Amino acid sequence: MTYLNAYDAAKKALREAPDDLTDRITFEKFDPTIVRKFRSVRDRARSFAEKFAQTSGQEFFENHHRIDGH
């Protein structure tokens, strides 16, 4: 995530000051392939976590409900 956060910060800085040579050099150091790969990993992890939370949360509620007998 740090790589993606740094990428987003560099992109924002370049948008705010497109003529700034330092911002342009910094932004150009990022590898687009790695950015896409990290975004894909982040999105898959988020999707898995959301699905796991929904499934586990429902199972927890069902098990807790049976234990209480209500």
Coordinates of C-alpha atoms in Angstrom, one line a residue:
M1 CA 0.0 0.0 0.0
T2 CA 2.9 2.4 0.7
Y3 CA 3.9 2.2 -3.0
L4 CA 0.4 3.0 -4.1
N5 CA 0.1 5.9 -1.6
A6 CA 3.4 7.3 -2.8
Y7 CA 2.3 6.9 -6.4
D8 CA -1.0 8.8 -5.7
A9 CA 0.9 11.6 -3.8
A10 CA 3.3 12.0 -6.7
K11 CA 0.5 12.0 -9.2
K12 CA -1.3 14.7 -7.2
A13 CA 1.8 16.8 -6.9
L14 CA 2.4 16.6 -10.6
R15 CA -1.2 17.6 -11.4
E16 CA -0.9 20.6 -9.0
A17 CA 2.4 21.7 -10.5
P18 CA 2.8 20.1 -14.0
D19 CA 5.9 22.2 -14.8
D20 CA 7.8 21.2 -11.6
L21 CA 10.8 19.1 -12.8
T22 CA 11.2 17.4 -9.5
D23 CA 7.6 16.2 -9.4
R24 CA 7.8 15.0 -12.9
I25 CA 11.0 13.0 -12.2
T26 CA 9.5 11.5 -9.1
F27 CA 6.4 10.5 -10.9
E28 CA 8.3 9.0 -13.8
K29 CA 10.2 6.7 -11.4
F30 CA 7.0 4.7 -10.7
D31 CA 6.6 1.5 -12.9
P32 CA 3.1 1.4 -14.3
T33 CA 3.2 -2.4 -14.4
I34 CA 3.9 -2.5 -10.6
V35 CA 1.2 0.0 -9.9
R36 CA -1.4 -2.1 -11.8
K37 CA -0.1 -5.2 -10.0
F38 CA -0.3 -3.7 -6.6
R39 CA -3.8 -2.3 -7.3
S40 CA -4.9 -5.7 -8.4
V41 CA -3.5 -7.3 -5.2
R42 CA -5.2 -4.6 -3.1
D43 CA -8.5 -5.0 -4.8
R44 CA -8.4 -8.8 -4.5
A45 CA -7.5 -8.6 -0.8
R46 CA -10.3 -6.2 -0.2
S47 CA -12.8 -8.4 -2.0
F48 CA -11.7 -11.5 -0.1
A49 CA -11.9 -9.6 3.2
E50 CA -15.4 -8.3 2.5
K51 CA -16.7 -11.7 1.4
F52 CA -15.0 -13.4 4.4
A53 CA -16.5 -10.8 6.8
Q54 CA -19.9 -11.3 5.4
T55 CA -19.7 -15.1 5.6
S56 CA -18.0 -15.3 9.0
G57 CA -20.3 -12.6 10.4
Q58 CA -23.4 -14.5 9.4
E59 CA -22.0 -17.8 10.7
F60 CA -21.1 -16.1 14.0
F61 CA -24.6 -14.7 14.3
E62 CA -26.2 -18.1 13.5
N63 CA -23.9 -20.0 16.0
H64 CA -24.4 -17.3 18.7
H65 CA -28.1 -17.4 18.1
R66 CA -28.2 -21.2 18.6
I67 CA -26.2 -21.0 21.8
D68 CA -28.5 -18.5 23.4
G69 CA -31.5 -20.5 22.3
H70 CA -33.4 -17.4 21.2

